[in-house]
JSON list of C-alpha atoms and ligand atoms in Angstrom, two decimals:
[
{"chain": "A", "resi": 5, "resn": "MET", "atom": "CA", "xyz": [2.45, -16.93, -17.28]},
{"chain": "A", "resi": 6, "resn": "ALA", "atom": "CA", "xyz": [0.57, -19.98, -16.11]},
{"chain": "A", "resi": 7, "resn": "LYS", "atom": "CA", "xyz": [-2.07, -20.10, -13.37]},
{"chain": "A", "resi": 8, "resn": "ASP", "atom": "CA", "xyz": [-0.55, -20.06, -9.91]},
{"chain": "A", "resi": 9, "resn": "VAL", "atom": "CA", "xyz": [-1.05, -19.69, -6.16]},
{"chain": "A", "resi": 10, "resn": "ILE", "atom": "CA", "xyz": [0.53, -16.51, -4.71]},
{"chain": "A", "resi": 11, "resn": "ILE", "atom": "CA", "xyz": [1.27, -16.47, -0.96]},
{"chain": "A", "resi": 12, "resn": "ALA", "atom": "CA", "xyz": [0.56, -13.09, 0.68]},
{"chain": "A", "resi": 13, "resn": "CYS", "atom": "CA", "xyz": [3.58, -12.69, 2.97]},
{"chain": "A", "resi": 14, "resn": "ASP", "atom": "CA", "xyz": [1.97, -10.18, 5.33]},
{"chain": "A", "resi": 15, "resn": "PHE", "atom": "CA", "xyz": [4.79, -10.16, 7.88]},
{"chain": "A", "resi": 16, "resn": "SER", "atom": "CA", "xyz": [6.09, -7.01, 9.54]},
{"chain": "A", "resi": 17, "resn": "ASN", "atom": "CA", "xyz": [9.80, -7.68, 9.07]},
{"chain": "A", "resi": 18, "resn": "ALA", "atom": "CA", "xyz": [12.35, -9.40, 6.86]},
{"chain": "A", "resi": 19, "resn": "GLN", "atom": "CA", "xyz": [13.37, -12.06, 9.39]},
{"chain": "A", "resi": 20, "resn": "SER", "atom": "CA", "xyz": [9.84, -13.41, 9.91]},
{"chain": "A", "resi": 21, "resn": "THR", "atom": "CA", "xyz": [9.37, -13.54, 6.15]},
{"chain": "A", "resi": 22, "resn": "LEU", "atom": "CA", "xyz": [12.62, -15.39, 5.49]},
{"chain": "A", "resi": 23, "resn": "ASP", "atom": "CA", "xyz": [11.95, -17.79, 8.42]},
{"chain": "A", "resi": 24, "resn": "PHE", "atom": "CA", "xyz": [8.56, -18.52, 6.88]},
{"chain": "A", "resi": 25, "resn": "LEU", "atom": "CA", "xyz": [10.04, -19.20, 3.43]},
{"chain": "A", "resi": 26, "resn": "ASP", "atom": "CA", "xyz": [12.73, -21.43, 5.00]},
{"chain": "A", "resi": 27, "resn": "LYS", "atom": "CA", "xyz": [9.96, -23.91, 5.90]},
{"chain": "A", "resi": 28, "resn": "PHE", "atom": "CA", "xyz": [9.57, -24.85, 2.21]},
{"chain": "A", "resi": 29, "resn": "PRO", "atom": "CA", "xyz": [11.73, -27.65, 0.79]},
{"chain": "A", "resi": 30, "resn": "GLN", "atom": "CA", "xyz": [14.55, -26.62, -1.58]},
{"chain": "A", "resi": 31, "resn": "GLY", "atom": "CA", "xyz": [12.69, -27.47, -4.77]},
{"chain": "A", "resi": 32, "resn": "THR", "atom": "CA", "xyz": [9.49, -25.59, -3.83]},
{"chain": "A", "resi": 33, "resn": "LYS", "atom": "CA", "xyz": [9.58, -21.89, -4.67]},
{"chain": "A", "resi": 34, "resn": "PRO", "atom": "CA", "xyz": [6.12, -20.38, -4.18]},
{"chain": "A", "resi": 35, "resn": "PHE", "atom": "CA", "xyz": [5.12, -17.13, -5.94]},
{"chain": "A", "resi": 36, "resn": "VAL", "atom": "CA", "xyz": [5.28, -14.53, -3.14]},
{"chain": "A", "resi": 37, "resn": "LYS", "atom": "CA", "xyz": [3.31, -11.30, -2.63]},
{"chain": "A", "resi": 38, "resn": "ILE", "atom": "CA", "xyz": [5.09, -8.47, -0.83]},
{"chain": "A", "resi": 39, "resn": "GLY", "atom": "CA", "xyz": [2.70, -5.78, 0.37]},
{"chain": "A", "resi": 40, "resn": "MET", "atom": "CA", "xyz": [3.06, -2.26, 1.75]},
{"chain": "A", "resi": 41, "resn": "GLU", "atom": "CA", "xyz": [3.74, -3.29, 5.36]},
{"chain": "A", "resi": 42, "resn": "LEU", "atom": "CA", "xyz": [6.76, -5.43, 4.52]},
{"chain": "A", "resi": 43, "resn": "PHE", "atom": "CA", "xyz": [8.09, -3.19, 1.73]},
{"chain": "A", "resi": 44, "resn": "TYR", "atom": "CA", "xyz": [7.90, 0.02, 3.75]},
{"chain": "A", "resi": 45, "resn": "GLY", "atom": "CA", "xyz": [9.36, -1.73, 6.81]},
{"chain": "A", "resi": 46, "resn": "ALA", "atom": "CA", "xyz": [12.12, -3.81, 5.24]},
{"chain": "A", "resi": 47, "resn": "GLY", "atom": "CA", "xyz": [12.80, -1.76, 2.08]},
{"chain": "A", "resi": 48, "resn": "PRO", "atom": "CA", "xyz": [13.77, -2.91, -1.42]},
{"chain": "A", "resi": 49, "resn": "GLU", "atom": "CA", "xyz": [16.39, -5.26, 0.04]},
{"chain": "A", "resi": 50, "resn": "ILE", "atom": "CA", "xyz": [13.70, -7.78, 1.01]},
{"chain": "A", "resi": 51, "resn": "VAL", "atom": "CA", "xyz": [12.63, -7.95, -2.65]},
{"chain": "A", "resi": 52, "resn": "ARG", "atom": "CA", "xyz": [16.23, -8.67, -3.72]},
{"chain": "A", "resi": 53, "resn": "GLN", "atom": "CA", "xyz": [16.66, -11.30, -1.00]},
{"chain": "A", "resi": 54, "resn": "ILE", "atom": "CA", "xyz": [13.48, -13.20, -1.87]},
{"chain": "A", "resi": 55, "resn": "LYS", "atom": "CA", "xyz": [14.22, -12.93, -5.59]},
{"chain": "A", "resi": 56, "resn": "SER", "atom": "CA", "xyz": [17.74, -14.29, -5.11]},
{"chain": "A", "resi": 57, "resn": "ARG", "atom": "CA", "xyz": [16.20, -17.38, -3.46]},
{"chain": "A", "resi": 58, "resn": "GLY", "atom": "CA", "xyz": [14.38, -18.11, -6.73]},
{"chain": "A", "resi": 59, "resn": "HIS", "atom": "CA", "xyz": [10.83, -16.92, -5.98]},
{"chain": "A", "resi": 60, "resn": "LYS", "atom": "CA", "xyz": [8.59, -14.94, -8.33]},
{"chain": "A", "resi": 61, "resn": "ILE", "atom": "CA", "xyz": [7.40, -11.70, -6.71]},
{"chain": "A", "resi": 62, "resn": "PHE", "atom": "CA", "xyz": [4.14, -9.77, -6.87]},
{"chain": "A", "resi": 63, "resn": "LEU", "atom": "CA", "xyz": [4.93, -6.32, -5.41]},
{"chain": "A", "resi": 64, "resn": "ASP", "atom": "CA", "xyz": [1.53, -5.14, -4.18]},
{"chain": "A", "resi": 65, "resn": "LEU", "atom": "CA", "xyz": [1.98, -1.39, -3.61]},
{"chain": "A", "resi": 66, "resn": "LYS", "atom": "CA", "xyz": [-1.25, -0.23, -5.31]},
{"chain": "A", "resi": 67, "resn": "LEU", "atom": "CA", "xyz": [0.16, 3.01, -6.76]},
{"chain": "A", "resi": 68, "resn": "HIS", "atom": "CA", "xyz": [-2.29, 5.92, -7.19]},
{"chain": "A", "resi": 69, "resn": "ASP", "atom": "CA", "xyz": [-0.82, 9.37, -7.98]},
{"chain": "A", "resi": 70, "resn": "ILE", "atom": "CA", "xyz": [-0.36, 11.77, -10.89]},
{"chain": "A", "resi": 71, "resn": "PRO", "atom": "CA", "xyz": [0.87, 10.04, -14.08]},
{"chain": "A", "resi": 72, "resn": "ASN", "atom": "CA", "xyz": [4.40, 11.51, -13.95]},
{"chain": "A", "resi": 73, "resn": "THR", "atom": "CA", "xyz": [5.01, 10.33, -10.39]},
{"chain": "A", "resi": 74, "resn": "VAL", "atom": "CA", "xyz": [3.64, 6.86, -11.14]},
{"chain": "A", "resi": 75, "resn": "ARG", "atom": "CA", "xyz": [5.77, 6.57, -14.31]},
{"chain": "A", "resi": 76, "resn": "LYS", "atom": "CA", "xyz": [8.97, 7.45, -12.43]},
{"chain": "A", "resi": 77, "resn": "THR", "atom": "CA", "xyz": [8.14, 5.20, -9.49]},
{"chain": "A", "resi": 78, "resn": "MET", "atom": "CA", "xyz": [7.46, 2.26, -11.81]},
{"chain": "A", "resi": 79, "resn": "GLN", "atom": "CA", "xyz": [10.88, 2.81, -13.42]},
{"chain": "A", "resi": 80, "resn": "VAL", "atom": "CA", "xyz": [12.45, 2.32, -10.01]},
{"chain": "A", "resi": 81, "resn": "LEU", "atom": "CA", "xyz": [10.35, -0.78, -9.26]},
{"chain": "A", "resi": 82, "resn": "SER", "atom": "CA", "xyz": [11.05, -2.48, -12.60]},
{"chain": "A", "resi": 83, "resn": "ALA", "atom": "CA", "xyz": [14.78, -2.36, -11.79]},
{"chain": "A", "resi": 84, "resn": "LEU", "atom": "CA", "xyz": [14.01, -4.64, -8.82]},
{"chain": "A", "resi": 85, "resn": "ASP", "atom": "CA", "xyz": [13.32, -7.55, -11.19]},
{"chain": "A", "resi": 86, "resn": "ILE", "atom": "CA", "xyz": [9.81, -8.17, -9.86]},
{"chain": "A", "resi": 87, "resn": "ASP", "atom": "CA", "xyz": [7.34, -10.33, -11.80]},
{"chain": "A", "resi": 88, "resn": "MET", "atom": "CA", "xyz": [4.05, -8.52, -11.10]},
{"chain": "A", "resi": 89, "resn": "THR", "atom": "CA", "xyz": [2.93, -5.20, -9.63]},
{"chain": "A", "resi": 90, "resn": "ASN", "atom": "CA", "xyz": [-0.18, -3.03, -9.51]},
{"chain": "A", "resi": 91, "resn": "VAL", "atom": "CA", "xyz": [-1.89, 0.37, -9.52]},
{"chain": "A", "resi": 92, "resn": "HIS", "atom": "CA", "xyz": [-5.38, 1.60, -8.62]},
{"chain": "A", "resi": 93, "resn": "ALA", "atom": "CA", "xyz": [-7.61, 1.74, -11.70]},
{"chain": "A", "resi": 94, "resn": "ALA", "atom": "CA", "xyz": [-9.21, 4.83, -10.09]},
{"chain": "A", "resi": 95, "resn": "GLY", "atom": "CA", "xyz": [-6.06, 6.73, -11.10]},
{"chain": "A", "resi": 96, "resn": "THR", "atom": "CA", "xyz": [-7.49, 6.88, -14.67]},
{"chain": "A", "resi": 97, "resn": "ILE", "atom": "CA", "xyz": [-6.37, 5.53, -18.04]},
{"chain": "A", "resi": 98, "resn": "ASP", "atom": "CA", "xyz": [-3.61, 8.16, -18.37]},
{"chain": "A", "resi": 99, "resn": "MET", "atom": "CA", "xyz": [-2.10, 7.11, -15.06]},
{"chain": "A", "resi": 100, "resn": "MET", "atom": "CA", "xyz": [-2.25, 3.42, -16.01]},
{"chain": "A", "resi": 101, "resn": "LYS", "atom": "CA", "xyz": [-0.57, 4.15, -19.37]},
{"chain": "A", "resi": 102, "resn": "ALA", "atom": "CA", "xyz": [2.16, 6.08, -17.55]},
{"chain": "A", "resi": 103, "resn": "ALA", "atom": "CA", "xyz": [2.64, 3.13, -15.17]},
{"chain": "A", "resi": 104, "resn": "LEU", "atom": "CA", "xyz": [3.08, 0.79, -18.11]},
{"chain": "A", "resi": 105, "resn": "GLU", "atom": "CA", "xyz": [5.63, 3.12, -19.76]},
{"chain": "A", "resi": 106, "resn": "GLY", "atom": "CA", "xyz": [7.63, 3.41, -16.56]},
{"chain": "A", "resi": 107, "resn": "LEU", "atom": "CA", "xyz": [7.59, -0.32, -15.96]},
{"chain": "A", "resi": 108, "resn": "THR", "atom": "CA", "xyz": [8.86, -1.24, -19.43]},
{"chain": "A", "resi": 109, "resn": "ARG", "atom": "CA", "xyz": [12.61, -1.88, -19.30]},
{"chain": "A", "resi": 110, "resn": "PRO", "atom": "CA", "xyz": [15.04, -0.68, -21.99]},
{"chain": "A", "resi": 111, "resn": "ASP", "atom": "CA", "xyz": [15.04, -4.19, -23.54]},
{"chain": "A", "resi": 112, "resn": "GLY", "atom": "CA", "xyz": [11.24, -4.10, -23.87]},
{"chain": "A", "resi": 113, "resn": "SER", "atom": "CA", "xyz": [10.56, -6.64, -21.09]},
{"chain": "A", "resi": 114, "resn": "ARG", "atom": "CA", "xyz": [8.36, -5.73, -18.14]},
{"chain": "A", "resi": 115, "resn": "PRO", "atom": "CA", "xyz": [6.60, -7.26, -15.13]},
{"chain": "A", "resi": 116, "resn": "VAL", "atom": "CA", "xyz": [2.89, -8.10, -15.38]},
{"chain": "A", "resi": 117, "resn": "LEU", "atom": "CA", "xyz": [0.84, -5.01, -14.50]},
{"chain": "A", "resi": 118, "resn": "VAL", "atom": "CA", "xyz": [-2.64, -5.34, -13.00]},
{"chain": "A", "resi": 119, "resn": "ALA", "atom": "CA", "xyz": [-5.08, -2.75, -11.63]},
{"chain": "A", "resi": 120, "resn": "VAL", "atom": "CA", "xyz": [-7.07, -2.86, -8.41]},
{"chain": "A", "resi": 121, "resn": "THR", "atom": "CA", "xyz": [-10.74, -2.29, -9.31]},
{"chain": "A", "resi": 122, "resn": "GLN", "atom": "CA", "xyz": [-12.73, -1.70, -6.12]},
{"chain": "A", "resi": 123, "resn": "LEU", "atom": "CA", "xyz": [-11.19, -2.90, -2.87]},
{"chain": "A", "resi": 124, "resn": "THR", "atom": "CA", "xyz": [-13.20, -5.78, -1.42]},
{"chain": "A", "resi": 125, "resn": "SER", "atom": "CA", "xyz": [-13.53, -3.68, 1.74]},
{"chain": "A", "resi": 126, "resn": "THR", "atom": "CA", "xyz": [-15.54, -1.03, -0.19]},
{"chain": "A", "resi": 127, "resn": "SER", "atom": "CA", "xyz": [-19.28, -1.66, -0.04]},
{"chain": "A", "resi": 128, "resn": "GLN", "atom": "CA", "xyz": [-21.68, -0.34, -2.67]},
{"chain": "A", "resi": 129, "resn": "GLU", "atom": "CA", "xyz": [-23.33, 1.83, 0.00]},
{"chain": "A", "resi": 130, "resn": "ARG", "atom": "CA", "xyz": [-20.04, 3.55, 0.93]},
{"chain": "A", "resi": 131, "resn": "MET", "atom": "CA", "xyz": [-19.02, 3.95, -2.70]},
{"chain": "A", "resi": 132, "resn": "GLN", "atom": "CA", "xyz": [-22.32, 5.68, -3.49]},
{"chain": "A", "resi": 133, "resn": "ASN", "atom": "CA", "xyz": [-22.73, 7.74, -0.29]},
{"chain": "A", "resi": 134, "resn": "GLU", "atom": "CA", "xyz": [-19.11, 8.74, 0.45]},
{"chain": "A", "resi": 135, "resn": "LEU", "atom": "CA", "xyz": [-17.53, 8.76, -3.01]},
{"chain": "A", "resi": 136, "resn": "LEU", "atom": "CA", "xyz": [-20.70, 9.84, -4.87]},
{"chain": "A", "resi": 137, "resn": "ILE", "atom": "CA", "xyz": [-20.21, 7.12, -7.48]},
{"chain": "A", "resi": 138, "resn": "GLY", "atom": "CA", "xyz": [-23.78, 6.39, -8.53]},
{"chain": "A", "resi": 139, "resn": "ALA", "atom": "CA", "xyz": [-23.23, 3.15, -10.49]},
{"chain": "A", "resi": 140, "resn": "THR", "atom": "CA", "xyz": [-23.52, -0.31, -8.98]},
{"chain": "A", "resi": 141, "resn": "ILE", "atom": "CA", "xyz": [-20.33, -1.89, -7.67]},
{"chain": "A", "resi": 142, "resn": "GLU", "atom": "CA", "xyz": [-20.47, -4.52, -10.46]},
{"chain": "A", "resi": 143, "resn": "ASP", "atom": "CA", "xyz": [-20.73, -1.83, -13.17]},
{"chain": "A", "resi": 144, "resn": "THR", "atom": "CA", "xyz": [-17.86, 0.11, -11.59]},
{"chain": "A", "resi": 145, "resn": "ILE", "atom": "CA", "xyz": [-15.65, -2.98, -11.52]},
{"chain": "A", "resi": 146, "resn": "SER", "atom": "CA", "xyz": [-16.54, -3.79, -15.14]},
{"chain": "A", "resi": 147, "resn": "GLN", "atom": "CA", "xyz": [-15.73, -0.23, -16.26]},
{"chain": "A", "resi": 148, "resn": "TYR", "atom": "CA", "xyz": [-12.48, -0.03, -14.26]},
{"chain": "A", "resi": 149, "resn": "ALA", "atom": "CA", "xyz": [-11.40, -3.36, -15.77]},
{"chain": "A", "resi": 150, "resn": "PHE", "atom": "CA", "xyz": [-12.24, -2.10, -19.26]},
{"chain": "A", "resi": 151, "resn": "ASN", "atom": "CA", "xyz": [-10.22, 1.08, -18.62]},
{"chain": "A", "resi": 152, "resn": "ALA", "atom": "CA", "xyz": [-7.27, -1.06, -17.50]},
{"chain": "A", "resi": 153, "resn": "LYS", "atom": "CA", "xyz": [-7.51, -3.08, -20.70]},
{"chain": "A", "resi": 154, "resn": "CYS", "atom": "CA", "xyz": [-7.71, 0.12, -22.81]},
{"chain": "A", "resi": 155, "resn": "ALA", "atom": "CA", "xyz": [-4.54, 1.37, -21.08]},
{"chain": "A", "resi": 156, "resn": "GLY", "atom": "CA", "xyz": [-2.76, -1.85, -22.11]},
{"chain": "A", "resi": 157, "resn": "LEU", "atom": "CA", "xyz": [-2.60, -3.54, -18.68]},
{"chain": "A", "resi": 158, "resn": "ASP", "atom": "CA", "xyz": [-2.62, -7.33, -18.31]},
{"chain": "A", "resi": 159, "resn": "GLY", "atom": "CA", "xyz": [-5.49, -7.74, -15.86]},
{"chain": "A", "resi": 160, "resn": "VAL", "atom": "CA", "xyz": [-7.09, -6.71, -12.59]},
{"chain": "A", "resi": 161, "resn": "VAL", "atom": "CA", "xyz": [-7.21, -7.59, -8.91]},
{"chain": "A", "resi": 162, "resn": "CYS", "atom": "CA", "xyz": [-10.78, -8.41, -7.91]},
{"chain": "A", "resi": 163, "resn": "SER", "atom": "CA", "xyz": [-12.86, -10.73, -5.77]},
{"chain": "A", "resi": 164, "resn": "PRO", "atom": "CA", "xyz": [-13.08, -14.22, -7.32]},
{"chain": "A", "resi": 165, "resn": "LEU", "atom": "CA", "xyz": [-16.84, -13.68, -7.43]},
{"chain": "A", "resi": 166, "resn": "GLU", "atom": "CA", "xyz": [-16.21, -10.80, -9.87]},
{"chain": "A", "resi": 167, "resn": "ALA", "atom": "CA", "xyz": [-13.81, -12.66, -12.17]},
{"chain": "A", "resi": 168, "resn": "SER", "atom": "CA", "xyz": [-16.59, -13.60, -14.60]},
{"chain": "A", "resi": 169, "resn": "ILE", "atom": "CA", "xyz": [-17.71, -9.94, -14.95]},
{"chain": "A", "resi": 170, "resn": "VAL", "atom": "CA", "xyz": [-14.13, -8.99, -15.83]},
{"chain": "A", "resi": 171, "resn": "LYS", "atom": "CA", "xyz": [-13.62, -11.84, -18.32]},
{"chain": "A", "resi": 172, "resn": "LYS", "atom": "CA", "xyz": [-16.94, -11.10, -20.03]},
{"chain": "A", "resi": 173, "resn": "ARG", "atom": "CA", "xyz": [-16.18, -7.37, -20.44]},
{"chain": "A", "resi": 174, "resn": "CYS", "atom": "CA", "xyz": [-12.47, -7.66, -21.33]},
{"chain": "A", "resi": 175, "resn": "SER", "atom": "CA", "xyz": [-11.47, -11.13, -22.58]},
{"chain": "A", "resi": 176, "resn": "SER", "atom": "CA", "xyz": [-10.79, -14.59, -21.21]},
{"chain": "A", "resi": 177, "resn": "GLU", "atom": "CA", "xyz": [-7.05, -13.85, -21.50]},
{"chain": "A", "resi": 178, "resn": "PHE", "atom": "CA", "xyz": [-7.29, -10.74, -19.28]},
{"chain": "A", "resi": 179, "resn": "TYR", "atom": "CA", "xyz": [-5.95, -11.82, -15.87]},
{"chain": "A", "resi": 180, "resn": "ALA", "atom": "CA", "xyz": [-8.15, -12.02, -12.80]},
{"chain": "A", "resi": 181, "resn": "VAL", "atom": "CA", "xyz": [-5.89, -11.97, -9.72]},
{"chain": "A", "resi": 182, "resn": "THR", "atom": "CA", "xyz": [-8.08, -12.84, -6.76]},
{"chain": "A", "resi": 183, "resn": "PRO", "atom": "CA", "xyz": [-7.63, -12.61, -2.99]},
{"chain": "A", "resi": 184, "resn": "GLY", "atom": "CA", "xyz": [-10.49, -13.67, -0.67]},
{"chain": "A", "resi": 185, "resn": "ILE", "atom": "CA", "xyz": [-9.65, -17.40, -0.76]},
{"chain": "A", "resi": 186, "resn": "ARG", "atom": "CA", "xyz": [-10.52, -19.81, 2.06]},
{"chain": "A", "resi": 187, "resn": "PHE", "atom": "CA", "xyz": [-10.58, -23.59, 2.40]},
{"chain": "A", "resi": 188, "resn": "ALA", "atom": "CA", "xyz": [-14.08, -25.00, 2.82]},
{"chain": "A", "resi": 189, "resn": "ASP", "atom": "CA", "xyz": [-13.26, -25.94, 6.44]},
{"chain": "A", "resi": 190, "resn": "SER", "atom": "CA", "xyz": [-11.36, -22.78, 7.55]},
{"chain": "A", "resi": 191, "resn": "THR", "atom": "CA", "xyz": [-12.42, -19.45, 9.11]},
{"chain": "A", "resi": 192, "resn": "ALA", "atom": "CA", "xyz": [-13.28, -16.37, 7.02]},
{"chain": "A", "resi": 193, "resn": "ASP", "atom": "CA", "xyz": [-11.28, -13.95, 9.26]},
{"chain": "A", "resi": 194, "resn": "ASP", "atom": "CA", "xyz": [-12.16, -10.40, 8.09]},
{"chain": "A", "resi": 195, "resn": "GLN", "atom": "CA", "xyz": [-12.81, -11.41, 4.47]},
{"chain": "A", "resi": 196, "resn": "VAL", "atom": "CA", "xyz": [-16.41, -11.19, 3.30]},
{"chain": "A", "resi": 197, "resn": "ARG", "atom": "CA", "xyz": [-16.65, -12.21, -0.34]},
{"chain": "A", "resi": 198, "resn": "ILE", "atom": "CA", "xyz": [-14.72, -15.46, -0.21]},
{"chain": "A", "resi": 199, "resn": "THR", "atom": "CA", "xyz": [-14.51, -18.73, -2.09]},
{"chain": "A", "resi": 200, "resn": "THR", "atom": "CA", "xyz": [-12.42, -21.93, -2.12]},
{"chain": "A", "resi": 201, "resn": "PRO", "atom": "CA", "xyz": [-9.39, -22.54, -4.38]},
{"chain": "A", "resi": 202, "resn": "ALA", "atom": "CA", "xyz": [-11.34, -25.12, -6.40]},
{"chain": "A", "resi": 203, "resn": "ARG", "atom": "CA", "xyz": [-14.30, -22.78, -6.93]},
{"chain": "A", "resi": 204, "resn": "ALA", "atom": "CA", "xyz": [-11.94, -19.90, -7.85]},
{"chain": "A", "resi": 205, "resn": "ARG", "atom": "CA", "xyz": [-10.54, -22.10, -10.61]},
{"chain": "A", "resi": 206, "resn": "GLU", "atom": "CA", "xyz": [-14.04, -22.93, -11.88]},
{"chain": "A", "resi": 207, "resn": "ILE", "atom": "CA", "xyz": [-15.09, -19.29, -12.06]},
{"chain": "A", "resi": 208, "resn": "GLY", "atom": "CA", "xyz": [-11.98, -18.13, -13.91]},
{"chain": "A", "resi": 209, "resn": "SER", "atom": "CA", "xyz": [-9.29, -16.86, -11.50]},
{"chain": "A", "resi": 210, "resn": "ASP", "atom": "CA", "xyz": [-5.80, -16.90, -13.02]},
{"chain": "A", "resi": 211, "resn": "TYR", "atom": "CA", "xyz": [-3.87, -16.24, -9.81]},
{"chain": "A", "resi": 212, "resn": "ILE", "atom": "CA", "xyz": [-5.24, -16.75, -6.31]},
{"chain": "A", "resi": 213, "resn": "VAL", "atom": "CA", "xyz": [-3.68, -14.68, -3.52]},
{"chain": "A", "resi": 214, "resn": "VAL", "atom": "CA", "xyz": [-3.75, -16.59, -0.23]},
{"chain": "A", "resi": 215, "resn": "GLY", "atom": "CA", "xyz": [-2.50, -15.23, 3.08]},
{"chain": "A", "resi": 216, "resn": "ARG", "atom": "CA", "xyz": [-3.62, -16.49, 6.49]},
{"chain": "A", "resi": 217, "resn": "PRO", "atom": "CA", "xyz": [-4.93, -19.92, 5.38]},
{"chain": "A", "resi": 218, "resn": "ILE", "atom": "CA", "xyz": [-1.24, -20.65, 4.59]},
{"chain": "A", "resi": 219, "resn": "THR", "atom": "CA", "xyz": [0.81, -18.28, 6.79]},
{"chain": "A", "resi": 220, "resn": "ALA", "atom": "CA", "xyz": [-1.18, -19.01, 9.97]},
{"chain": "A", "resi": 221, "resn": "ALA", "atom": "CA", "xyz": [-1.58, -22.76, 9.35]},
{"chain": "A", "resi": 222, "resn": "ALA", "atom": "CA", "xyz": [0.02, -25.24, 11.76]},
{"chain": "A", "resi": 223, "resn": "ASP", "atom": "CA", "xyz": [1.74, -26.74, 8.69]},
{"chain": "A", "resi": 224, "resn": "PRO", "atom": "CA", "xyz": [2.13, -23.96, 6.07]},
{"chain": "A", "resi": 225, "resn": "VAL", "atom": "CA", "xyz": [3.78, -26.24, 3.51]},
{"chain": "A", "resi": 226, "resn": "ALA", "atom": "CA", "xyz": [0.87, -28.71, 3.67]},
{"chain": "A", "resi": 227, "resn": "ALA", "atom": "CA", "xyz": [-1.61, -25.82, 3.42]},
{"chain": "A", "resi": 228, "resn": "TYR", "atom": "CA", "xyz": [0.22, -24.42, 0.38]},
{"chain": "A", "resi": 229, "resn": "ASN", "atom": "CA", "xyz": [0.30, -27.85, -1.29]},
{"chain": "A", "resi": 230, "resn": "ARG", "atom": "CA", "xyz": [-3.42, -28.27, -0.62]},
{"chain": "A", "resi": 231, "resn": "CYS", "atom": "CA", "xyz": [-4.09, -24.87, -2.21]},
{"chain": "A", "resi": 232, "resn": "VAL", "atom": "CA", "xyz": [-2.04, -25.77, -5.27]},
{"chain": "A", "resi": 233, "resn": "SER", "atom": "CA", "xyz": [-3.74, -29.13, -5.76]},
{"chain": "A", "resi": 234, "resn": "GLU", "atom": "CA", "xyz": [-7.25, -27.67, -5.29]},
{"chain": "A", "resi": 235, "resn": "PHE", "atom": "CA", "xyz": [-6.58, -24.70, -7.58]},
{"chain": "A", "resi": 236, "resn": "LEU", "atom": "CA", "xyz": [-4.48, -26.34, -10.30]},
{"chain": "A", "resi": 237, "resn": "GLY", "atom": "CA", "xyz": [-6.29, -29.70, -10.11]},
{"chain": "B", "resi": 328, "resn": "C5P", "atom": "O1", "xyz": [-4.94, -13.46, 4.77]},
{"chain": "B", "resi": 328, "resn": "C5P", "atom": "P1", "xyz": [-5.73, -13.27, 3.51]},
{"chain": "B", "resi": 328, "resn": "C5P", "atom": "O2", "xyz": [-5.83, -14.53, 2.65]},
{"chain": "B", "resi": 328, "resn": "C5P", "atom": "O3", "xyz": [-7.10, -12.67, 3.77]},
{"chain": "B", "resi": 328, "resn": "C5P", "atom": "O4", "xyz": [-4.86, -12.22, 2.66]},
{"chain": "B", "resi": 328, "resn": "C5P", "atom": "C1", "xyz": [-5.31, -11.67, 1.45]},
{"chain": "B", "resi": 328, "resn": "C5P", "atom": "C2", "xyz": [-4.28, -10.74, 0.90]},
{"chain": "B", "resi": 328, "resn": "C5P", "atom": "O5", "xyz": [-4.82, -10.10, -0.26]},
{"chain": "B", "resi": 328, "resn": "C5P", "atom": "C3", "xyz": [-3.86, -9.61, 1.84]},
{"chain": "B", "resi": 328, "resn": "C5P", "atom": "O6", "xyz": [-2.47, -9.35, 1.58]},
{"chain": "B", "resi": 328, "resn": "C5P", "atom": "C4", "xyz": [-4.70, -8.44, 1.41]},
{"chain": "B", "resi": 328, "resn": "C5P", "atom": "O7", "xyz": [-4.06, -7.20, 1.63]},
{"chain": "B", "resi": 328, "resn": "C5P", "atom": "C5", "xyz": [-4.85, -8.69, -0.08]},
{"chain": "B", "resi": 328, "resn": "C5P", "atom": "N1", "xyz": [-6.04, -8.09, -0.70]},
{"chain": "B", "resi": 328, "resn": "C5P", "atom": "C6", "xyz": [-7.34, -8.40, -0.31]},
{"chain": "B", "resi": 328, "resn": "C5P", "atom": "N2", "xyz": [-8.41, -7.81, -0.94]},
{"chain": "B", "resi": 328, "resn": "C5P", "atom": "C7", "xyz": [-8.22, -6.94, -1.94]},
{"chain": "B", "resi": 328, "resn": "C5P", "atom": "C8", "xyz": [-6.92, -6.62, -2.35]},
{"chain": "B", "resi": 328, "resn": "C5P", "atom": "C9", "xyz": [-5.83, -7.22, -1.70]},
{"chain": "B", "resi": 328, "resn": "C5P", "atom": "O8", "xyz": [-7.53, -9.20, 0.58]},
{"chain": "B", "resi": 328, "resn": "C5P", "atom": "N3", "xyz": [-9.26, -6.42, -2.56]}
]
């Protein structure tokens, strides 16, 4: 898959999501991220509806459970014809291997599978004091990415500022899917480790995940087009 901009459709119901996508002209079919809020609220039907309109879908459910449960859940998700999904790398290599097995369809095809390393909301202090993980956050992200690669996954979700750590440890082909994107002239909201679409491209992001700078813009289509031209050049 080529580099792309993924819109985080963080809406609470199907109608708001479809109304938002209706703003885009017929020929423009952005890659869409469906997260827990929308999936749990609207159910698998919203995935089918968005897919039938011609969009690629990143189903961001961040699975983290015992390997058998993750394998069987991934089997269900792969039948939805999604293009990308994810697990928590903290679930261990065995769980990630099970996810990959479950996701692989009978014909051998499968969606892209990436692992969340450390959530950008987890600080090093909390990781060390609450979770008793003594390593630095950078070393943890590097090791989690390496584990994901060993399990056969395609890449990780990380902050754009961590993409170079991941590429160095794994390979330049290993995907870095990066939220935390803001235009140079927009607000940070609750994001801390942020960068612009152009800078994300320079430091190696393969897919940028952009929510509010597009969904809350006065003109979402213009904001999406700006993101695409800054990121893809
Ligand atoms: O609105 P905003 O651009 O901040 O949205 C970013 C999206 O990426 C949200 O859907 C958020 O849940 C997701 N995300 C994130 N940080 C992570 C993992 C996912 O912001 N570490």
